PDB file of C-alpha atoms in Angstrom:
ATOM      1  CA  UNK A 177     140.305  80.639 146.587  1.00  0.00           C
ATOM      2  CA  UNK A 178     141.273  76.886 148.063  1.00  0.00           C
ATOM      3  CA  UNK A 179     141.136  74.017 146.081  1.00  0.00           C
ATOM      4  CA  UNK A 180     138.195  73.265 147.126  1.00  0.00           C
ATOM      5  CA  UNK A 181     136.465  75.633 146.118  1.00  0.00           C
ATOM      6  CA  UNK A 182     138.046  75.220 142.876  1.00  0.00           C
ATOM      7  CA  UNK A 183     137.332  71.421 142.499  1.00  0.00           C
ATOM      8  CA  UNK A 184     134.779  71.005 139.108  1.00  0.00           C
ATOM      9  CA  UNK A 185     131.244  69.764 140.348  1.00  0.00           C
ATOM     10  CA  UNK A 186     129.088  67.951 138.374  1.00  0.00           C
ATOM     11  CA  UNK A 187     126.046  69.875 136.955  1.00  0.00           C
ATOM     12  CA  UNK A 188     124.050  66.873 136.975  1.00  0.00           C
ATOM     13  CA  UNK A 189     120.100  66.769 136.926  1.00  0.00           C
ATOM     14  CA  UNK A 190     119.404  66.050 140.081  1.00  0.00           C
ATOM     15  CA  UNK A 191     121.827  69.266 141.335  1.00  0.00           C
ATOM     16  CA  UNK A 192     119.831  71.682 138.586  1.00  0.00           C
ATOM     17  CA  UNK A 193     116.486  70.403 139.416  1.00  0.00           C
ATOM     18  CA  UNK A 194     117.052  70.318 143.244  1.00  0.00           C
ATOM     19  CA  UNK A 195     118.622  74.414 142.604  1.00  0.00           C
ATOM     20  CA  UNK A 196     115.373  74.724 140.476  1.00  0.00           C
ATOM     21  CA  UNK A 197     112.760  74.124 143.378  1.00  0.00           C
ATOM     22  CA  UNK A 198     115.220  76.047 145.856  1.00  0.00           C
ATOM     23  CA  UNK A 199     114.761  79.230 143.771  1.00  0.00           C
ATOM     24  CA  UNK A 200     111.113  78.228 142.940  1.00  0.00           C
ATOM     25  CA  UNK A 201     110.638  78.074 146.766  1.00  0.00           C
ATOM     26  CA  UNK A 202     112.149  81.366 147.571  1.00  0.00           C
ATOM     27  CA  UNK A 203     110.383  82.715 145.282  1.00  0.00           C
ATOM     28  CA  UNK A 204     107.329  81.568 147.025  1.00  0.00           C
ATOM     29  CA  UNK A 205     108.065  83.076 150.095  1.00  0.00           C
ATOM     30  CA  UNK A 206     108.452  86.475 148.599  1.00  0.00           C
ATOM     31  CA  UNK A 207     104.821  85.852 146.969  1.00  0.00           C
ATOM     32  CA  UNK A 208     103.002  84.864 150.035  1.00  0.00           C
ATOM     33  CA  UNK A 209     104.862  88.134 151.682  1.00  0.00           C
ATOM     34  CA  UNK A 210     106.516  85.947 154.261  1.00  0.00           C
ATOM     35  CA  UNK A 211     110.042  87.490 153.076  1.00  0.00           C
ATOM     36  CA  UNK A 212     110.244  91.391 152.042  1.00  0.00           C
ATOM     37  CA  UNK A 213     113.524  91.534 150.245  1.00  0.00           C
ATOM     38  CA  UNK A 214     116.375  89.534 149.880  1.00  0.00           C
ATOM     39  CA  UNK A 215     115.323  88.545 153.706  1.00  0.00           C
ATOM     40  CA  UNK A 216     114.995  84.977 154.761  1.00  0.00           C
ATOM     41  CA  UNK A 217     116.920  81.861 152.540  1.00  0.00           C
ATOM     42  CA  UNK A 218     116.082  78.484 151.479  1.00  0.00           C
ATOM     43  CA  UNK A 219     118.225  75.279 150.782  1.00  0.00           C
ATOM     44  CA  UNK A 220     118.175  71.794 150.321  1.00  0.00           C
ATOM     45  CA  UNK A 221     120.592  68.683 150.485  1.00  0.00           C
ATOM     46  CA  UNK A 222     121.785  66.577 147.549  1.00  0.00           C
ATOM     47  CA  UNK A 223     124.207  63.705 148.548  1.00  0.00           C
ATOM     48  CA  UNK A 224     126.838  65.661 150.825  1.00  0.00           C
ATOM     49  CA  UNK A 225     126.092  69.313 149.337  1.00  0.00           C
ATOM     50  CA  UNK A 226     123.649  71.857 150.242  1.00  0.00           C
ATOM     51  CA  UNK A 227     122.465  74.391 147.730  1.00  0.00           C
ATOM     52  CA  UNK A 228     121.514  77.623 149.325  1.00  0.00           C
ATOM     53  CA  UNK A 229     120.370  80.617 148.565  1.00  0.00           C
ATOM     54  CA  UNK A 230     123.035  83.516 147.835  1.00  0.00           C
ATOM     55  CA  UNK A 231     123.670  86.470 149.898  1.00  0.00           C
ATOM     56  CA  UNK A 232     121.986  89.754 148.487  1.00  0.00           C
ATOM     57  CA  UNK A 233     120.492  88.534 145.967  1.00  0.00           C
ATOM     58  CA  UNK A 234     117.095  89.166 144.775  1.00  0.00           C
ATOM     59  CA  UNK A 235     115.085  85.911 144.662  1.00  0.00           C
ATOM     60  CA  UNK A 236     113.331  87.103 140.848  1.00  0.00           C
ATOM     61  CA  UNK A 237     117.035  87.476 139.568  1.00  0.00           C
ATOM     62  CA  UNK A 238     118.421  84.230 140.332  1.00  0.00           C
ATOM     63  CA  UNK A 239     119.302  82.205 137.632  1.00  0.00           C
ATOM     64  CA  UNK A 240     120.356  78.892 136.896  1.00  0.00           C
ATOM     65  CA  UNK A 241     124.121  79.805 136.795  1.00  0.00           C
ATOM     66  CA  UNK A 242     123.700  81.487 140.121  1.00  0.00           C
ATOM     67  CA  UNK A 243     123.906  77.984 142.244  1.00  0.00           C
ATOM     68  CA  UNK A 244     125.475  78.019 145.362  1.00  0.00           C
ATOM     69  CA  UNK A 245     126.367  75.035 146.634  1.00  0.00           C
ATOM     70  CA  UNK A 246     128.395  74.165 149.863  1.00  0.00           C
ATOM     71  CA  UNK A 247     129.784  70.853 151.978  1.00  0.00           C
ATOM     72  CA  UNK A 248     128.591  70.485 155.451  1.00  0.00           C
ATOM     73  CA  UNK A 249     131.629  72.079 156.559  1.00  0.00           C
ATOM     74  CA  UNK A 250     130.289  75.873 155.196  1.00  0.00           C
ATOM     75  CA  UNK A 251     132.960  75.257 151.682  1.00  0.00           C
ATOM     76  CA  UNK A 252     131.669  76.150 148.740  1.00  0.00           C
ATOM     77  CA  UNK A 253     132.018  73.630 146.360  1.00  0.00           C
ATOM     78  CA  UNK A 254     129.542  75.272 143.543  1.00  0.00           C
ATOM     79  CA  UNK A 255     129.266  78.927 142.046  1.00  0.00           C
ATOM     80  CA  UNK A 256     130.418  82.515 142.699  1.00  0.00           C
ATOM     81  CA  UNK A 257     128.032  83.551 144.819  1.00  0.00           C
ATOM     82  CA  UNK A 258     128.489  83.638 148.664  1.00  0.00           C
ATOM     83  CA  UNK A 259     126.181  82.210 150.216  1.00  0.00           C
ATOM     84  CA  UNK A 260     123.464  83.114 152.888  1.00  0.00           C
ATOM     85  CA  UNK A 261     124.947  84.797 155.941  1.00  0.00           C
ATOM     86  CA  UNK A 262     122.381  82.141 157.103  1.00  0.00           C
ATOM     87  CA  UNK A 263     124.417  79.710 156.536  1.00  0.00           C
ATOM     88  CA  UNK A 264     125.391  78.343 160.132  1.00  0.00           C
ATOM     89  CA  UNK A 265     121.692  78.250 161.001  1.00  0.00           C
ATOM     90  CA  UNK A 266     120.961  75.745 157.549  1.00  0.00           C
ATOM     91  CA  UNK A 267     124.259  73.493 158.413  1.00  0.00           C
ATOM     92  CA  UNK A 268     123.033  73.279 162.299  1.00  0.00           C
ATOM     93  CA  UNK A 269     119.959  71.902 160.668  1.00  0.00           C
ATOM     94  CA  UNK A 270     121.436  69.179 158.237  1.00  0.00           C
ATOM     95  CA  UNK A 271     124.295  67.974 160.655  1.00  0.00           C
ATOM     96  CA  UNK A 272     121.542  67.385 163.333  1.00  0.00           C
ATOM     97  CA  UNK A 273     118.675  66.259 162.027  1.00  0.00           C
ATOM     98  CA  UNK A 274     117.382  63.511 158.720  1.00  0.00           C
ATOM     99  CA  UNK A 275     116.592  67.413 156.796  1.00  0.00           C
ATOM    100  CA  UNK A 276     116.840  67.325 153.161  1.00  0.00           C
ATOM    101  CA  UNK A 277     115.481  71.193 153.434  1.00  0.00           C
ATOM    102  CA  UNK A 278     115.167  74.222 154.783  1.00  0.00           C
ATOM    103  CA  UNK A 279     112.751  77.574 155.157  1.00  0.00           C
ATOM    104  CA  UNK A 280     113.935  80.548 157.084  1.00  0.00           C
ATOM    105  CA  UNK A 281     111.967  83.129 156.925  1.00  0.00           C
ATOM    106  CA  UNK A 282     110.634  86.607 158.640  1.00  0.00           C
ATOM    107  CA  UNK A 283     107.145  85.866 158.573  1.00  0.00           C
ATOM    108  CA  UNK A 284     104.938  89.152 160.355  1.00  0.00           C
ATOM    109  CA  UNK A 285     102.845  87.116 162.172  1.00  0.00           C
ATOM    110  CA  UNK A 286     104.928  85.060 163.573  1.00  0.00           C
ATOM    111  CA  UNK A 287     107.902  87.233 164.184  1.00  0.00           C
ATOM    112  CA  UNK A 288     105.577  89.355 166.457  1.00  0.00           C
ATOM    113  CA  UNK A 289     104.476  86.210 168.488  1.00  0.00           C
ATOM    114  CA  UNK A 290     108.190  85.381 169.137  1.00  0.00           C
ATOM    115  CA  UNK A 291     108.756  88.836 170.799  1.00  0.00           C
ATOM    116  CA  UNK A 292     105.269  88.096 173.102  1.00  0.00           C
ATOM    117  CA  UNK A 293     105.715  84.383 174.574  1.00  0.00           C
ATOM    118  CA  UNK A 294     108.347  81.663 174.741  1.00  0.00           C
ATOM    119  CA  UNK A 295     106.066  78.947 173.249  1.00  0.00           C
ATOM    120  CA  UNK A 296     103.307  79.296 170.559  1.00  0.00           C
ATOM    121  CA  UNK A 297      99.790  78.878 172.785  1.00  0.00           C
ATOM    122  CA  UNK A 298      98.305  75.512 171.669  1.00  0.00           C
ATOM    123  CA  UNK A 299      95.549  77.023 169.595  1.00  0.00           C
ATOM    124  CA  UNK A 300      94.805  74.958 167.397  1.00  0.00           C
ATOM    125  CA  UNK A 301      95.694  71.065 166.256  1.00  0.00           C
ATOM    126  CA  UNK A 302      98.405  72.682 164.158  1.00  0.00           C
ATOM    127  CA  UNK A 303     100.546  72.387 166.236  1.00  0.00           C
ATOM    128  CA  UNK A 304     101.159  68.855 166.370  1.00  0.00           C
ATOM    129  CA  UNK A 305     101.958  68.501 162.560  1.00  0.00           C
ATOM    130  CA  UNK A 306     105.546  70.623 164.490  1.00  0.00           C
ATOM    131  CA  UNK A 307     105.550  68.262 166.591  1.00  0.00           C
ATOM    132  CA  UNK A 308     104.027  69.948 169.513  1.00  0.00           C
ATOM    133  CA  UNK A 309     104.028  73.444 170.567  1.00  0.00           C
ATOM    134  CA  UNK A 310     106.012  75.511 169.060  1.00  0.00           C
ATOM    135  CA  UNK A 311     109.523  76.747 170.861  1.00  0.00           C
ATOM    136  CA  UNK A 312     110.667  80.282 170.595  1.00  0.00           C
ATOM    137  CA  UNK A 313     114.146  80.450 170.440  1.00  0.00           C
ATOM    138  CA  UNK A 314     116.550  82.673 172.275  1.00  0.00           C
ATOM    139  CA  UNK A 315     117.568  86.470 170.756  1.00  0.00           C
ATOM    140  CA  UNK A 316     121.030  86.282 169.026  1.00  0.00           C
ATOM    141  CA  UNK A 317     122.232  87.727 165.992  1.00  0.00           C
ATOM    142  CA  UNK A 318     121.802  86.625 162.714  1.00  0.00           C
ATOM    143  CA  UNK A 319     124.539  84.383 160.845  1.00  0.00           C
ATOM    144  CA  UNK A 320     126.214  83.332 164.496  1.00  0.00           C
ATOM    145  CA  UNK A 321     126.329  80.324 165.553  1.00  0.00           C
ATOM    146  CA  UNK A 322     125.004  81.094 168.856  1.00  0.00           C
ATOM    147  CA  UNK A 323     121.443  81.522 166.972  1.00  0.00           C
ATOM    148  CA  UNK A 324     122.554  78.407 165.486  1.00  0.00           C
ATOM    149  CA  UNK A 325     122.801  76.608 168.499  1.00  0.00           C
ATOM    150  CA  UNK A 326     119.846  78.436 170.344  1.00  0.00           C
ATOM    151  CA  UNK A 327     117.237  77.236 167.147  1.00  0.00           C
ATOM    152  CA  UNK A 328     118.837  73.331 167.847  1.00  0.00           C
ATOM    153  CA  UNK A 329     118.077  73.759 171.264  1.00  0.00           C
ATOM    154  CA  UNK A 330     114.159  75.027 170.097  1.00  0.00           C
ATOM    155  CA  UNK A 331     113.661  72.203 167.479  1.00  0.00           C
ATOM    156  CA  UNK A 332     114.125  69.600 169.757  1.00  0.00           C
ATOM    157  CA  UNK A 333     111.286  66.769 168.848  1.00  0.00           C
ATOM    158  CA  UNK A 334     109.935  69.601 166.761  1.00  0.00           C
ATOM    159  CA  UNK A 335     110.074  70.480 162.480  1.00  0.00           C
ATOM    160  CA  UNK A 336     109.758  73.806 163.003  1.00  0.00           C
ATOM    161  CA  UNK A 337     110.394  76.829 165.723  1.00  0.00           C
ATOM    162  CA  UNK A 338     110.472  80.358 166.244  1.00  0.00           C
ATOM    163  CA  UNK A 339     113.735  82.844 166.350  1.00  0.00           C
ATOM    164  CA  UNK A 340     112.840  84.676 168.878  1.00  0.00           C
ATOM    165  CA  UNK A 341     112.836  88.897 167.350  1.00  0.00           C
ATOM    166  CA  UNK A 342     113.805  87.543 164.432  1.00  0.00           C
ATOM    167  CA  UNK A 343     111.617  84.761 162.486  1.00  0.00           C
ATOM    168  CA  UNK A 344     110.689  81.338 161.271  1.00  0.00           C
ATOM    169  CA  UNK A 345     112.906  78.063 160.614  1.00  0.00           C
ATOM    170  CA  UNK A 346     111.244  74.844 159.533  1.00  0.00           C
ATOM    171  CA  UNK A 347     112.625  72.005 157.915  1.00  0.00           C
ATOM    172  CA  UNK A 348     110.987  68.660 156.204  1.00  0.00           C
ATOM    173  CA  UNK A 349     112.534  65.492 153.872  1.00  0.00           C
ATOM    174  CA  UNK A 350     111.116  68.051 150.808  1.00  0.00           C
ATOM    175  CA  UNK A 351     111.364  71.536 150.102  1.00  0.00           C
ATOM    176  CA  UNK A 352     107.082  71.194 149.943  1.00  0.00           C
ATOM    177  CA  UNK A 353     107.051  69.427 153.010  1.00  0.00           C
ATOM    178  CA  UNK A 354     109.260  72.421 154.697  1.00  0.00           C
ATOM    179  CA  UNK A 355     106.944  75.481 152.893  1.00  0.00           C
ATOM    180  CA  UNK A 356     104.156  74.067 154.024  1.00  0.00           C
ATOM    181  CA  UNK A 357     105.342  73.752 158.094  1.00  0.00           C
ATOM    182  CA  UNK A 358     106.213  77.255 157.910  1.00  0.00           C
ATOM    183  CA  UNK A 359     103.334  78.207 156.133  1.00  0.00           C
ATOM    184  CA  UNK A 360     101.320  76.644 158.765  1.00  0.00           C
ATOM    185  CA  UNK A 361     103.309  78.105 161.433  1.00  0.00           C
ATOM    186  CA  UNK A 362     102.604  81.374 160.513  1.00  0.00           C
ATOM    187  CA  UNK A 363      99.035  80.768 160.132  1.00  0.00           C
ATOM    188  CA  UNK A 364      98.867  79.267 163.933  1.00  0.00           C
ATOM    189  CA  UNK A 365     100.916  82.750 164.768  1.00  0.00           C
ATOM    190  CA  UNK A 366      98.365  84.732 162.972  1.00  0.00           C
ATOM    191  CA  UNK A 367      95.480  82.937 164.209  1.00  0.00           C
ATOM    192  CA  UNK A 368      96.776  82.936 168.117  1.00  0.00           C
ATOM    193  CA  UNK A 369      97.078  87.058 167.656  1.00  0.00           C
ATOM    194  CA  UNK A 370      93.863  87.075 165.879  1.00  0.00           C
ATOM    195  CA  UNK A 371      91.766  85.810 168.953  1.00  0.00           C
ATOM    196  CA  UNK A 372      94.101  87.170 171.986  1.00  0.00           C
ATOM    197  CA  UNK A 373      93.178  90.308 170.720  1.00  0.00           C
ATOM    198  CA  UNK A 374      89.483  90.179 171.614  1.00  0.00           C
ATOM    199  CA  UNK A 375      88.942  92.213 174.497  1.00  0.00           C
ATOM    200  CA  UNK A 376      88.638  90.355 177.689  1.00  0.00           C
ATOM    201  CA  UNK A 377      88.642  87.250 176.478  1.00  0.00           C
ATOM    202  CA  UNK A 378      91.261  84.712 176.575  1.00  0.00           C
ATOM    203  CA  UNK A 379      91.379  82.158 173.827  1.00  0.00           C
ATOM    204  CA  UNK A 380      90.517  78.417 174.666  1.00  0.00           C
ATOM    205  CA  UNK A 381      93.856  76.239 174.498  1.00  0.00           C
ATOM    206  CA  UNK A 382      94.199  72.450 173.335  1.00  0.00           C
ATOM    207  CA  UNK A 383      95.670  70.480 176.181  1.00  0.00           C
ATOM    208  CA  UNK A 384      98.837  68.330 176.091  1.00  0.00           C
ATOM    209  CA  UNK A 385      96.240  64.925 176.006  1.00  0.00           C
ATOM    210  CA  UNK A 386      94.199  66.862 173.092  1.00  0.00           C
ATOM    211  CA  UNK A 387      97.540  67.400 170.684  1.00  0.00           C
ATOM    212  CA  UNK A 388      99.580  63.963 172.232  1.00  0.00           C
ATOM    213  CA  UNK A 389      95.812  62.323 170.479  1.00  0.00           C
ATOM    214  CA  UNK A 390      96.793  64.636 167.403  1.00  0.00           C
ATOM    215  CA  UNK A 391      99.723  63.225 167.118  1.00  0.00           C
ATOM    216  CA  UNK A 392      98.529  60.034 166.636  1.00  0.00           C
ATOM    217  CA  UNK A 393      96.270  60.149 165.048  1.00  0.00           C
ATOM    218  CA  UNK A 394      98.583  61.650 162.639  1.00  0.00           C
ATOM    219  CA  UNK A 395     100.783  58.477 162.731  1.00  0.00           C
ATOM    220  CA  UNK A 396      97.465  56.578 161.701  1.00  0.00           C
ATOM    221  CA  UNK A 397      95.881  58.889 158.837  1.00  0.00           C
ATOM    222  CA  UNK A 398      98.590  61.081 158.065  1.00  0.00           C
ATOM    223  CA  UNK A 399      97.561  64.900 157.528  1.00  0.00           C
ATOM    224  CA  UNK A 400      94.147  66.090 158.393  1.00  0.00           C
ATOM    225  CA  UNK A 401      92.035  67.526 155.784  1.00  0.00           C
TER     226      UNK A 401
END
């Protein structure tokens, strides 16, 4: 084991509360059935670590003592555990954008979209709270960075995309703020397959103008509803 990984950490509040919500979150996923398994991870940044998720591990067994918590490097600094053979796609995510979290999951709905188009169809205003339509990134396998690379490449200007045969990724400045863009995501997957499905029909699709006057309206109001 290196140093490193042998240097004491700080337990300090804001590490157990921020490992709190992280388990609390993946727990979520598993609940709204957007995870089946120990499938799909979670983490968020404090200061210059990022607790994740552990490898293997169910998400109803994790305890407080199970932290995992790594630099932006990939070195684990905190706990036992390994960590997420995710964990190239999370760092991607933190060393390129203002994250503070991150959802990865292998939501039905929208796993089965990614294998169909290489953008979400505009269905619905939705869309825009990703910043636009939704990318599908290219096939690679999981815990390479080549998938790493391939989801920067799909969340440009975007808080969310699709791994293409694979699943979701979103991200947000809370671990709240980055359920709820994949929870939407998957809804806009589900509802796109919902009315494609009609027989010879086509659905009606927003137009760039129509989600560009979304957007800001967004800017103005903040979140619809």
């Amino acid at each position: 084991m290196s140093e490193q990984r042998r240097a004491p950490v700080g337990r300090t509040r804001d590490i157990e509360q921020a490992w709190e919500a992280v388990v609390a979150t993946a727990r979520r996923t598993a609940a709204d059935g957007l995870v089946v398994g120990t499938s799909g991870n979670v983490s968020a940044r404090v200061g210059a670590m990022v607790l994740v998720t552990p490898s293997g591990v169910p998400y109803d067994r994790l305890r407080p003592e199970d932290a995992v918590g790594v630099d932006l490097d990939g070195n684990r600094v905190l706990g036992e555990l390994a960590p997420t053979s995710e964990l190239p796609l999370h760092l991607a995510v933190y060393r390129n954008t203002g994250a503070a979290a991150v959802v990865h999951t292998h939501a039905v709905h929208a796993t089965a979209v990614s294998t169909l188009v290489s953008e979400v169809p505009p269905i619905h205003y939705a869309a825009a709270l990703l910043g636009g339509p939704v990318r599908v990134a290219a096939y690679a396998r999981y815990g390479t960075d080549e998938l790493a690379g391939n989801m920067l490449a799909a969340l440009r200007d975007r808080t969310g995309c699709l791994l293409g045969n694979h699943g979701t990724v979103t991200y947000g400045a809370t671990l709240d703020e980055a359920y709820d863009r994949t929870a939407q995501l998957e809804w806009l997957c589900r509802l796109w397959l919902a009315a494609s499905a009609v027989p010879g029909r086509s659905p009606a699709l927003l137009t760039p103008d129509q989600l560009s006057d979304v957007q800001e309206a967004l800017k103005g109001y903040g979140q619809p509803g």
